Amino acid sequence: MTTMDDVARLAGVSTSTVSHVLNGTRKVNAETRLRVEEAIEQTGYRRNVVARALAAGRTNTVGLSISALTNPYFGSLVHAVERALSDAGYVLIVGDSHDEAESEKRVVDSLLGRKVDGMIVAPAAGSERASLPEIARAGTPLVLIDRGADIESDQVGPENESSAKALTDHLLDIGHTRVGVVRGLAGISSTTERFDGYVAALSDRGIDLDASLIVDGESNTEAAERGVYALMSSADRPTALVSMNNAMTIGTLKAIRRLGLSIPGDVAFVCYDDFEWSDLFEPKLTAAAQDVETIGATAVELLLRRIQGDDGAAQHIRVPTTFHHRNSCGCA
Amino acid sequence: MTTMDDVARLAGVSTSTVSHVLNGTRKVNAETRLRVEEAIEQTGYRRNVVARALAAGRTNTVGLSISALTNPYFGSLVHAVERALSDAGYVLIVGDSHDEAESEKRVVDSLLGRKVDGMIVAPAAGSERASLPEIARAGTPLVLIDRGADIESDQVGPENESSAKALTDHLLDIGHTRVGVVRGLAGISSTTERFDGYVAALSDRGIDLDASLIVDGESNTEAAERGVYALMSSADRPTALVSMNNAMTIGTLKAIRRLGLSIPGDVAFVCYDDFEWSDLFEPKLTAAAQDVETIGATAVELLLRRIQGDDGAAQHIRVPTTFHHRNSCGCA
DNA sequence: CTGAAAGCGCTAACAT
DNA sequence: ATGTTAGCGCTTTCAG
């Protein structure tokens, strides 16, 4: 493998000069620079980023801990983050936390050991007490994405409460009074906030919260399907349903289909999160769509600012959702 | 930041001993080990993976170059690869090639500079002449995933030709003679092979290939939608359609919907690639499903073997698809 | 404008 | 069973 030494020797200069032409870190005689560039060309030299990182004390690398890469929503998020970072000359290392604090800790540990310059985390339930303090202790810049946590750090996520309220309000507006809700994984802020939005909508109209109308979908489609199946099999089932994320939506739709119920005829339906195919589905789904691109880009922006040394107050940014009024709500 | 020196000093041993207890690379007195472990605990020491990599000459890192993380298919693939690697103690670095040889070259360069121990690549069109030779020159173990290329290296992908043929055969079996095809991005092996499967099915029945029935969906949903819209607007449109990957399928369905045509009434439909929601969609889609888990795990297995020094002949592995007979083909 | 040389934090001979 | 030490390939101060 060719090293800087080889290049220096071939060009008849010191490694220090080679390093400087490579990095543009000091003025170099045009002619010398040319010789160096030729030597690089000739040898096919490629700088060893590992050695560079060790010497320079930064890796130009950012770590991302995220749950469930399989979920298309997170897939898009990773994509958005990756693009923003690579535009800024950084490389992304992703770890999947499976939404468990313990496995998140492993991911974070590994990332920290790799001396990432910064970290973006979609915190699992319980990570305030597990990985997040470690990151703080290591002094690594951090921004939370998608969900929040009760710590001092930048955070970027979608608007949850008011969007969930708007979805629920819509069902209420068109006359429903028994509205079921399918909520996501317990213990994470987005679940709580979206549920709060649902509750707020009800309470605005003086409707009491009915615990029997709440389905806990945990993290997965299957749980949501089971829960909705049970709920919708009951005698006094709700006339409308709000689903709080895309996995919940798939589960819900499967259950409804399995029961032979029709949307919106037998039950009106609205959901948080949009799908690429949501206007393909019959009926088209009325949904609140997140702006994943903006969320990802914003997280990166905040993080880079921290990496560059900004130590202003922590920012909490909410990116608005877009309400897509289609026909699963049944008010055409 | 605490280093091995700090730990060694606190434990009253040499750094070499610390290193060996950390790595289990030589026997150390139980008592000494305990002292070291305590010192590690006390200082909150975490080994600097960058320094380790430089000294040891390996990074325990694998690079993955893939196109379009947004595509749920690739999302699952990344997920599968990540899991298999992390089980083996490796960390994944992902780069998005956007299916362009040039941007793939950037990704590969960066990965190579980071001294990844191995590389998994879903080659873009033209990468035989761009990034792949570089990887070979660097001597980095490589396995191709999803698509093949005409080089000497391990390759893992889905069964394409026979699966595409089976899909087409099915339409032919139930009496269609004018079968349109929506193919994927030109220049990559999966597109070619799947198209070959379509052609083979026709030729088996003595049906001539009709160029007017071929839609080139390029890489994206929009192109597929436009192409199918045009095709299905024509007077003598086909009575059946095969779509060759999930992006093409979404485009096709959008076009059909836009034209107000019904499946399978106006046109029978089958597709390569399955969706999580494919039995939610009405009608349920008849599809050939890839086994992404197996593809990912196999790629990792082959790669690790190479990393461990195996230099046997290159293997080309095809993972079978599963035919899901549902009702978009209209032969219920 | 350029070079010499001291590390960055760790691993792995080589000694003892 | 443990310690000494020479690097790994680069960056960056300090001299010139």
XYZ file of C-alpha atoms (C1' of nucleotides) in Angstrom:
696
model
C 0.000 0.000 0.000
C 1.346 3.367 -0.877
C 1.754 5.919 1.897
C 2.545 9.580 2.118
C 6.185 8.698 2.462
C 6.224 7.096 -0.961
C 4.615 10.142 -2.485
C 7.018 12.485 -0.706
C 10.029 10.542 -1.809
C 8.881 10.404 -5.404
C 8.183 14.132 -5.443
C 11.375 14.936 -3.618
C 9.650 16.781 -0.795
C 8.787 16.100 2.837
C 5.653 14.374 4.010
C 4.715 17.618 5.624
C 4.472 19.264 2.223
C 2.466 16.405 0.822
C 0.061 16.699 3.706
C -0.316 20.396 3.110
C -1.023 20.122 -0.570
C -3.533 17.391 0.197
C -5.329 19.526 2.720
C -4.686 22.972 1.362
C -3.482 23.926 4.814
C -0.660 26.146 3.756
C 0.677 27.898 0.720
C 2.818 25.694 -1.489
C 4.889 26.764 -4.458
C 2.893 26.055 -7.600
C 5.690 24.012 -9.042
C 6.186 21.932 -5.918
C 2.504 21.345 -5.699
C 2.491 20.112 -9.248
C 5.266 17.640 -8.528
C 3.368 16.363 -5.539
C 0.152 16.051 -7.485
C 1.931 14.120 -10.169
C 3.444 11.799 -7.624
C 0.020 11.209 -6.130
C -1.386 10.475 -9.537
C 1.464 8.147 -10.415
C 1.360 6.137 -7.245
C -2.423 6.031 -7.054
C -2.064 7.238 -3.506
C -5.185 7.478 -1.366
C -4.952 8.963 2.072
C -5.435 6.693 5.014
C -8.370 8.204 6.789
C -7.783 6.129 9.890
C -4.288 7.483 10.430
C -5.487 10.937 9.633
C -8.250 10.686 12.178
C -5.866 9.557 14.858
C -3.412 12.341 14.201
C -5.957 15.084 13.667
C -8.313 14.124 16.430
C -11.418 14.096 14.273
C -12.905 11.505 12.028
C -15.288 13.436 9.770
C -17.771 10.845 10.723
C -21.206 11.087 12.274
C -23.023 8.252 14.005
C -26.732 7.607 13.691
C -28.625 5.346 16.024
C -32.022 4.519 14.728
C -34.674 1.895 15.252
C -35.962 -0.358 12.554
C -34.284 0.424 9.287
C -36.966 -1.758 7.777
C -39.546 0.890 8.412
C -39.709 2.957 5.239
C -40.105 6.072 7.329
C -36.735 5.545 8.946
C -35.275 4.497 5.645
C -36.134 7.889 4.219
C -34.817 9.582 7.304
C -31.461 7.834 7.014
C -31.389 8.799 3.395
C -32.061 12.453 4.141
C -29.422 12.530 6.850
C -26.889 10.774 4.701
C -27.314 13.233 1.908
C -27.015 16.298 4.075
C -23.907 14.919 5.734
C -22.199 13.865 2.584
C -22.772 17.339 1.164
C -20.785 18.601 4.126
C -17.982 16.090 3.649
C -19.024 13.788 6.450
C -19.626 10.099 6.376
C -22.481 8.375 8.144
C -22.264 5.277 10.292
C -25.658 3.769 11.076
C -26.578 1.437 13.858
C -29.957 -0.155 14.403
C -31.175 0.063 17.979
C -34.288 -2.078 17.474
C -35.975 0.403 19.770
C -34.487 -1.180 22.870
C -32.433 0.806 25.330
C -29.928 -1.967 25.778
C -29.196 -2.571 22.165
C -29.094 1.184 21.672
C -26.385 1.306 24.292
C -24.308 -1.161 22.333
C -24.701 0.884 19.183
C -23.819 4.095 20.948
C -20.815 2.525 22.632
C -19.484 1.326 19.366
C -20.045 4.698 17.739
C -18.358 6.527 20.584
C -15.404 4.153 20.427
C -15.113 4.981 16.765
C -14.721 8.584 17.775
C -17.521 9.940 15.674
C -17.459 13.723 15.624
C -21.141 13.864 16.394
C -24.136 11.714 16.986
C -27.759 11.672 15.884
C -30.059 9.479 17.914
C -33.687 8.462 17.647
C -33.920 7.546 21.309
C -35.536 4.291 22.344
C -37.669 4.218 25.465
C -35.408 4.510 28.476
C -32.349 5.892 26.786
C -32.294 8.936 29.058
C -30.818 6.596 31.615
C -28.736 4.453 29.306
C -26.952 5.801 26.264
C -27.689 9.498 26.352
C -25.674 10.191 29.504
C -22.730 8.345 28.021
C -22.762 10.559 24.995
C -22.817 13.600 27.221
C -19.945 12.225 29.281
C -17.899 11.643 26.157
C -18.557 15.257 25.228
C -19.759 14.234 21.778
C -22.184 16.660 20.154
C -25.650 15.151 19.985
C -28.953 15.824 18.347
C -32.080 13.852 18.992
C -34.228 13.060 16.008
C -37.824 11.937 15.551
C -38.437 11.675 19.269
C -37.505 13.880 22.177
C -36.093 13.129 25.591
C -35.811 15.074 28.759
C -32.201 16.106 28.390
C -30.287 19.203 27.449
C -29.643 18.742 23.730
C -30.832 19.833 20.322
C -33.906 17.972 19.192
C -35.721 17.781 15.863
C -38.962 16.016 15.228
C -42.309 16.273 13.530
C -45.154 18.267 14.952
C -47.032 15.589 16.861
C -49.703 16.849 19.164
C -51.427 19.408 16.973
C -51.251 17.128 13.930
C -52.803 14.247 15.819
C -55.384 16.635 17.171
C -56.188 17.858 13.664
C -56.718 14.292 12.478
C -59.019 13.550 15.382
C -60.817 16.875 15.026
C -61.549 16.030 11.456
C -63.383 12.865 12.458
C -65.212 14.711 15.162
C -66.151 17.508 12.774
C -67.920 15.139 10.480
C -70.026 13.792 13.290
C -68.214 10.880 14.863
C -68.322 10.625 18.608
C -66.900 7.174 19.196
C -63.391 7.462 17.803
C -60.870 4.702 18.467
C -57.142 5.305 18.517
C -54.266 2.982 17.661
C -51.167 4.269 19.336
C -47.530 3.400 18.865
C -44.755 2.149 21.068
C -45.159 3.095 24.719
C -42.523 5.219 26.364
C -41.410 7.332 23.458
C -42.342 10.954 23.165
C -44.009 10.785 19.790
C -46.485 8.218 21.045
C -47.300 10.304 24.081
C -47.638 13.538 22.193
C -49.803 12.134 19.449
C -52.017 10.515 22.012
C -52.247 13.838 23.818
C -53.456 15.380 20.584
C -56.195 12.790 20.383
C -57.205 13.418 23.980
C -57.193 17.179 23.474
C -59.517 16.901 20.498
C -61.989 14.852 22.502
C -61.859 17.062 25.511
C -62.450 20.154 23.368
C -65.822 18.695 22.571
C -66.471 17.511 26.080
C -66.147 13.871 25.108
C -64.818 11.644 27.855
C -61.828 9.470 27.171
C -62.989 5.877 26.816
C -60.191 3.450 27.656
C -61.888 0.661 25.741
C -61.328 2.590 22.519
C -57.544 2.648 22.889
C -55.425 0.064 21.117
C -51.769 -0.275 22.032
C -49.973 -1.301 18.922
C -46.582 -1.522 20.588
C -43.980 -1.342 17.906
C -45.421 -3.731 15.450
C -47.968 -4.338 12.810
C -49.077 -7.644 14.303
C -49.928 -6.195 17.698
C -51.871 -3.422 16.032
C -53.721 -5.918 13.908
C -54.655 -8.053 16.900
C -55.756 -5.054 18.930
C -57.868 -3.527 16.205
C -59.372 -6.893 15.380
C -60.509 -7.252 18.977
C -61.765 -3.694 19.193
C -63.704 -3.845 15.970
C -65.235 -7.202 16.795
C -66.941 -5.805 19.843
C -70.607 -4.942 19.879
C -70.254 -1.224 20.367
C -67.232 -0.699 18.230
C -66.157 2.818 17.319
C -67.392 4.404 14.111
C -64.010 5.913 13.342
C -60.340 5.182 13.912
C -57.138 7.230 14.063
C -53.858 5.416 13.588
C -50.743 7.056 14.959
C -47.971 5.815 12.670
C -47.437 3.838 9.521
C -46.820 0.442 11.122
C -50.032 0.887 13.103
C -51.846 1.796 9.912
C -50.843 -1.375 8.143
C -51.919 -3.463 11.114
C -55.197 -1.608 11.357
C -55.991 -2.021 7.694
C -55.208 -5.710 7.851
C -57.571 -6.189 10.766
C -60.344 -4.244 9.085
C -59.917 -6.197 5.912
C -59.926 -9.448 7.820
C -63.205 -8.512 9.474
C -64.696 -7.763 6.096
C -65.434 -4.212 7.143
C -65.312 -1.383 4.644
C -63.698 2.023 4.912
C -65.253 4.513 5.241
C -68.641 2.762 5.075
C -68.311 0.751 8.259
C -65.565 2.765 9.827
C -63.980 6.104 8.983
C -60.208 6.146 9.056
C -57.414 8.713 9.222
C -53.753 8.238 9.967
C -50.552 9.904 10.996
C -47.785 9.229 8.412
C -48.219 8.985 4.718
C -47.194 6.226 2.312
C -45.884 6.374 -1.175
C -48.859 4.280 -2.141
C -51.483 6.006 -0.046
C -53.356 7.376 -3.007
C -53.226 3.987 -4.638
C -54.978 2.316 -1.812
C -58.729 2.200 -2.045
C -60.092 4.286 -0.468
C -57.288 6.790 -0.555
C -56.017 7.475 2.921
C -56.543 10.767 4.660
C -53.245 11.329 6.411
C -50.839 13.714 8.116
C -47.543 13.471 6.233
C -44.185 14.161 7.821
C -41.562 16.171 6.027
C -38.715 13.729 6.447
C -36.291 15.631 4.253
C -36.553 18.724 6.385
C -36.263 16.781 9.600
C -33.094 15.069 8.419
C -31.514 18.192 6.984
C -32.304 20.211 10.078
C -30.790 17.624 12.376
C -27.595 17.658 10.381
C -27.495 21.427 10.335
C -27.816 21.645 14.097
C -25.235 18.958 14.615
C -22.635 20.500 12.342
C -23.056 23.772 14.141
C -22.295 22.038 17.434
C -19.331 20.238 15.943
C -17.994 23.591 14.866
C -18.092 24.628 18.459
C -21.361 26.491 18.876
C -22.517 26.094 22.444
C -25.652 28.161 22.480
C -28.820 26.996 24.182
C -30.330 23.713 23.028
C -32.909 24.084 20.295
C -36.081 22.079 19.968
C -37.422 22.178 16.465
C -40.795 20.933 15.286
C -41.327 20.362 11.609
C -44.974 20.738 10.558
C -46.865 17.918 8.904
C -49.070 18.244 5.853
C -52.688 17.215 6.036
C -53.725 15.223 2.994
C -57.452 15.169 2.756
C -58.417 12.096 0.787
C -61.360 9.794 1.196
C -60.833 7.227 3.924
C -62.458 9.701 6.301
C -65.665 9.409 4.321
C -66.574 13.066 4.004
C -66.316 13.478 0.280
C -10.187 11.617 27.559
C -8.894 8.595 29.323
C -6.435 6.376 27.492
C -4.878 3.001 28.044
C -2.012 4.698 29.792
C -4.288 6.051 32.477
C -5.781 2.656 33.038
C -2.366 1.001 33.160
C -1.034 3.498 35.634
C -4.044 3.159 37.891
C -3.824 -0.629 37.815
C -0.080 -0.609 38.219
C 0.578 -2.610 35.054
C 1.841 -1.925 31.554
C -0.332 -0.870 28.657
C 0.510 -4.129 27.054
C -1.239 -5.988 29.847
C -4.246 -3.732 29.589
C -4.398 -4.385 25.882
C -4.242 -8.103 26.438
C -6.982 -8.238 29.015
C -9.111 -6.086 26.728
C -8.589 -8.403 23.803
C -8.114 -11.714 25.568
C -4.984 -12.134 23.503
C -2.841 -13.717 26.168
C -3.173 -15.295 29.560
C -3.078 -12.905 32.449
C -3.120 -13.628 36.149
C -6.672 -13.562 37.468
C -5.721 -11.058 40.119
C -4.015 -8.712 37.683
C -6.903 -8.941 35.343
C -9.210 -7.966 38.124
C -7.157 -4.893 38.946
C -7.201 -3.887 35.315
C -10.919 -4.417 35.042
C -11.492 -2.305 38.090
C -9.330 0.444 36.706
C -11.287 0.351 33.472
C -14.513 0.534 35.384
C -13.301 3.386 37.543
C -11.987 5.517 34.736
C -14.866 4.771 32.401
C -12.260 3.898 29.821
C -13.406 3.073 26.315
C -10.908 1.884 23.763
C -10.137 4.159 20.904
C -11.106 2.135 17.908
C -9.344 4.482 15.541
C -5.965 4.002 17.187
C -6.604 0.311 17.414
C -7.394 0.112 13.750
C -4.242 1.933 12.812
C -2.053 -0.246 14.968
C -3.723 -3.536 14.159
C -4.218 -2.962 10.487
C -7.897 -3.770 10.474
C -10.955 -1.744 11.253
C -13.674 -4.335 11.866
C -15.689 -2.320 9.501
C -17.468 -3.235 6.281
C -18.580 -0.775 3.629
C -21.844 -1.037 1.736
C -22.539 0.883 -1.423
C -26.150 0.810 -2.352
C -28.561 2.792 -4.466
C -31.634 4.459 -3.158
C -31.967 3.828 0.545
C -35.457 5.210 0.118
C -36.522 2.108 -1.691
C -37.965 -0.178 0.973
C -36.351 -3.123 -0.737
C -32.900 -1.702 -0.188
C -33.860 -0.601 3.289
C -34.557 -4.207 4.202
C -31.383 -5.297 2.533
C -29.303 -2.855 4.561
C -31.075 -4.041 7.637
C -30.329 -7.677 6.915
C -26.695 -6.946 6.177
C -26.330 -4.805 9.269
C -27.680 -7.509 11.476
C -25.496 -10.248 10.096
C -22.420 -8.069 10.399
C -23.100 -6.896 13.875
C -23.548 -10.500 14.976
C -20.013 -11.038 13.760
C -18.652 -7.986 15.541
C -18.421 -5.791 12.499
C -19.795 -2.350 11.945
C -21.460 -1.212 8.752
C -20.773 1.998 6.886
C -23.362 2.725 4.214
C -23.050 4.988 1.232
C -25.779 5.793 -1.239
C -24.670 5.556 -4.865
C -27.895 6.886 -6.350
C -27.359 4.260 -9.016
C -24.795 6.374 -10.831
C -21.319 5.103 -11.537
C -19.725 8.410 -10.685
C -21.335 8.908 -7.351
C -20.668 5.253 -6.605
C -17.011 5.948 -7.218
C -17.047 8.678 -4.605
C -18.672 6.384 -2.098
C -16.224 3.594 -2.802
C -13.263 5.940 -2.592
C -14.339 7.171 0.754
C -14.926 3.658 2.009
C -11.548 2.482 0.770
C -9.864 5.462 2.418
C -11.514 4.445 5.643
C -9.811 1.111 5.291
C -12.901 -1.008 5.513
C -12.005 -4.665 5.871
C -14.441 -5.608 3.156
C -16.965 -4.168 0.800
C -20.450 -5.047 -0.352
C -21.630 -3.310 -3.485
C -24.890 -3.189 -5.396
C -23.206 -2.081 -8.594
C -24.650 0.784 -10.608
C -24.590 0.583 -14.382
C -21.025 1.054 -15.537
C -19.252 0.312 -12.309
C -17.201 -2.451 -13.930
C -15.132 0.352 -15.356
C -15.287 2.733 -12.421
C -15.294 1.615 -8.812
C -14.972 -2.136 -9.051
C -11.430 -2.099 -10.452
C -10.382 0.273 -7.682
C -11.599 -2.128 -5.070
C -9.678 -4.909 -6.703
C -6.556 -2.772 -6.872
C -6.835 -1.972 -3.186
C -7.060 -5.695 -2.529
C -10.193 -5.235 -0.466
C -12.481 -8.281 -0.321
C -15.651 -7.629 -2.268
C -19.029 -9.175 -2.749
C -21.604 -7.941 -5.189
C -25.166 -7.899 -4.024
C -28.533 -7.668 -5.772
C -26.965 -7.276 -9.191
C -24.068 -8.965 -10.872
C -21.212 -7.674 -12.932
C -18.727 -9.244 -15.242
C -15.839 -9.444 -12.797
C -14.132 -12.091 -10.729
C -15.846 -11.774 -7.347
C -18.458 -13.343 -5.145
C -21.974 -12.338 -6.103
C -25.336 -12.820 -4.414
C -28.673 -11.910 -5.852
C -32.225 -13.081 -6.341
C -33.198 -15.556 -8.979
C -34.243 -13.253 -11.805
C -34.752 -14.933 -15.108
C -36.739 -17.978 -14.088
C -38.862 -15.951 -11.671
C -39.706 -13.389 -14.311
C -40.420 -16.204 -16.716
C -42.754 -17.839 -14.195
C -44.677 -14.602 -13.786
C -45.038 -14.195 -17.520
C -45.877 -17.858 -17.996
C -48.675 -17.482 -15.545
C -50.302 -14.769 -17.638
C -49.796 -16.786 -20.775
C -51.227 -19.881 -19.109
C -54.469 -18.154 -18.401
C -54.879 -17.164 -22.005
C -53.251 -13.777 -22.490
C -51.275 -13.291 -25.660
C -50.616 -9.571 -25.588
C -48.554 -9.142 -22.432
C -46.844 -5.828 -21.750
C -43.704 -5.536 -19.645
C -42.463 -2.684 -17.483
C -38.767 -3.088 -17.023
C -36.360 -1.414 -14.640
C -33.203 0.606 -14.944
C -31.243 -0.133 -18.097
C -27.717 -1.448 -17.796
C -27.997 -3.464 -14.631
C -28.046 -7.206 -14.656
C -31.313 -7.687 -12.851
C -33.162 -5.688 -15.469
C -31.599 -7.665 -18.276
C -32.166 -11.019 -16.673
C -35.767 -10.366 -15.758
C -36.454 -9.128 -19.235
C -34.837 -12.267 -20.602
C -37.267 -14.272 -18.514
C -40.163 -12.424 -20.103
C -38.768 -13.003 -23.568
C -38.172 -16.676 -22.868
C -41.761 -17.178 -21.757
C -43.057 -15.618 -24.958
C -40.723 -17.508 -27.186
C -41.670 -20.796 -25.537
C -45.151 -20.244 -26.912
C -43.954 -19.001 -30.228
C -45.090 -15.450 -29.523
C -43.014 -12.773 -31.203
C -41.549 -10.035 -29.104
C -43.508 -6.842 -29.744
C -41.400 -3.773 -29.016
C -44.475 -1.599 -28.618
C -45.400 -3.575 -25.501
C -42.180 -2.734 -23.670
C -42.118 0.127 -21.201
C -38.777 1.375 -19.909
C -39.350 2.563 -16.398
C -35.775 3.698 -15.865
C -35.178 3.929 -12.185
C -38.275 5.733 -11.159
C -41.935 5.534 -10.488
C -42.739 8.577 -12.600
C -41.159 7.236 -15.752
C -42.987 3.965 -15.276
C -46.249 5.799 -14.759
C -45.799 7.864 -17.918
C -44.808 4.844 -19.966
C -47.658 2.680 -18.811
C -50.109 5.525 -19.243
C -49.065 5.872 -22.857
C -49.094 2.145 -23.475
C -52.493 1.599 -21.927
C -54.028 4.555 -23.727
C -53.314 3.048 -27.098
C -55.992 1.384 -29.137
C -54.588 -2.118 -29.059
C -53.282 -2.087 -25.542
C -52.117 -5.322 -23.947
C -54.533 -7.380 -21.896
C -51.944 -8.114 -19.237
C -48.882 -6.506 -17.683
C -45.778 -7.738 -15.851
C -43.881 -5.241 -13.725
C -40.265 -6.001 -12.964
C -39.644 -4.335 -9.608
C -41.466 -2.513 -6.867
C -40.866 1.030 -8.086
C -42.185 0.009 -11.499
C -45.203 -1.536 -9.843
C -46.159 1.636 -8.052
C -45.828 3.627 -11.263
C -47.841 1.086 -13.170
C -50.634 1.027 -10.641
C -50.788 4.806 -10.592
C -51.121 4.926 -14.364
C -53.804 2.274 -14.402
C -55.703 4.044 -11.694
C -55.404 7.337 -13.522
C -56.848 5.776 -16.642
C -59.766 4.446 -14.649
C -58.930 0.907 -15.678
C -59.595 -1.975 -13.350
C -57.361 -4.884 -12.396
C -57.813 -7.632 -13.350
C -60.994 -6.729 -15.252
C -59.410 -4.481 -17.856
C -55.876 -5.687 -17.430
C -54.335 -8.616 -15.616
C -51.290 -7.765 -13.541
C -48.383 -9.591 -11.915
C -45.170 -8.229 -10.490
C -41.672 -9.024 -9.412
C -41.100 -7.905 -5.779
C -43.580 -8.055 -2.984
C -44.787 -5.300 -0.632
C -45.676 -5.388 2.993
C -49.065 -4.119 1.937
C -49.548 -6.261 -1.140
C -52.406 -8.231 0.333
C -53.995 -5.025 1.504
C -54.158 -3.612 -1.935
C -57.307 -4.391 -3.864
C -56.999 -6.629 -5.771
C -54.241 -8.418 -3.925
C -51.120 -8.541 -6.021
C -49.794 -11.730 -7.522
C -46.057 -11.372 -7.047
C -42.634 -12.990 -6.913
C -41.149 -12.139 -3.520
C -37.428 -11.882 -2.865
C -35.892 -13.356 0.238
C -33.980 -10.302 1.323
C -32.870 -11.740 4.649
C -31.150 -14.635 2.979
C -29.547 -12.450 0.352
C -28.110 -10.140 3.002
C -26.950 -12.906 5.297
C -25.349 -14.816 2.459
C -23.453 -11.787 1.241
C -22.058 -11.225 4.701
C -21.124 -14.867 5.062
C -19.193 -14.864 1.806
C -17.483 -11.610 2.654
C -16.370 -12.686 6.108
C -14.921 -15.813 4.627
C -12.841 -13.712 2.239
C -11.778 -11.404 5.008
C -10.567 -14.425 6.893
C -8.368 -15.186 3.955
C -10.279 -17.714 1.895
C -9.246 -17.341 -1.717
C -11.218 -20.083 -3.374
C -13.016 -19.539 -6.669
C -15.626 -16.782 -6.803
C -19.130 -17.956 -6.004
C -22.290 -16.770 -7.678
C -25.312 -17.449 -5.549
C -28.937 -17.113 -6.573
C -31.580 -16.954 -3.906
C -34.963 -18.258 -5.092
C -38.057 -16.080 -5.001
C -41.443 -17.149 -3.729
C -44.443 -16.980 -5.997
C -47.463 -15.511 -4.235
C -50.552 -16.341 -6.139
C -53.141 -13.728 -5.289
C -55.797 -12.146 -7.459
C -54.433 -9.347 -9.593
C -53.792 -11.948 -12.276
C -57.508 -12.562 -12.471
C -57.561 -16.321 -12.499
C -59.377 -16.928 -9.256
C 8.135 28.469 1.245
C 9.654 23.964 3.210
C 11.484 20.366 6.519
C 12.239 17.819 10.983
C 10.217 15.581 14.384
C 7.007 14.847 18.072
C 3.104 12.754 18.888
C -2.222 10.673 18.247
C -3.557 5.711 21.257
C -3.051 1.353 20.395
C -1.011 -3.584 19.055
C 2.316 -7.091 18.855
C 6.800 -8.624 18.489
C 10.577 -9.288 21.447
C 12.453 -9.478 26.078
C 12.600 -10.870 30.645
C 3.092 -13.920 33.521
C 4.298 -9.260 32.434
C 6.951 -5.321 30.566
C 9.516 -2.580 26.756
C 9.275 -0.648 22.649
C 8.922 -0.026 17.811
C 5.866 1.178 14.795
C 0.782 1.976 12.198
C 0.330 6.708 8.607
C -0.773 10.946 9.288
C -1.009 16.123 11.225
C 1.060 20.025 13.030
C 4.138 22.738 15.814
C 8.444 24.675 15.656
C 12.547 25.912 13.120
C 14.803 27.510 9.320
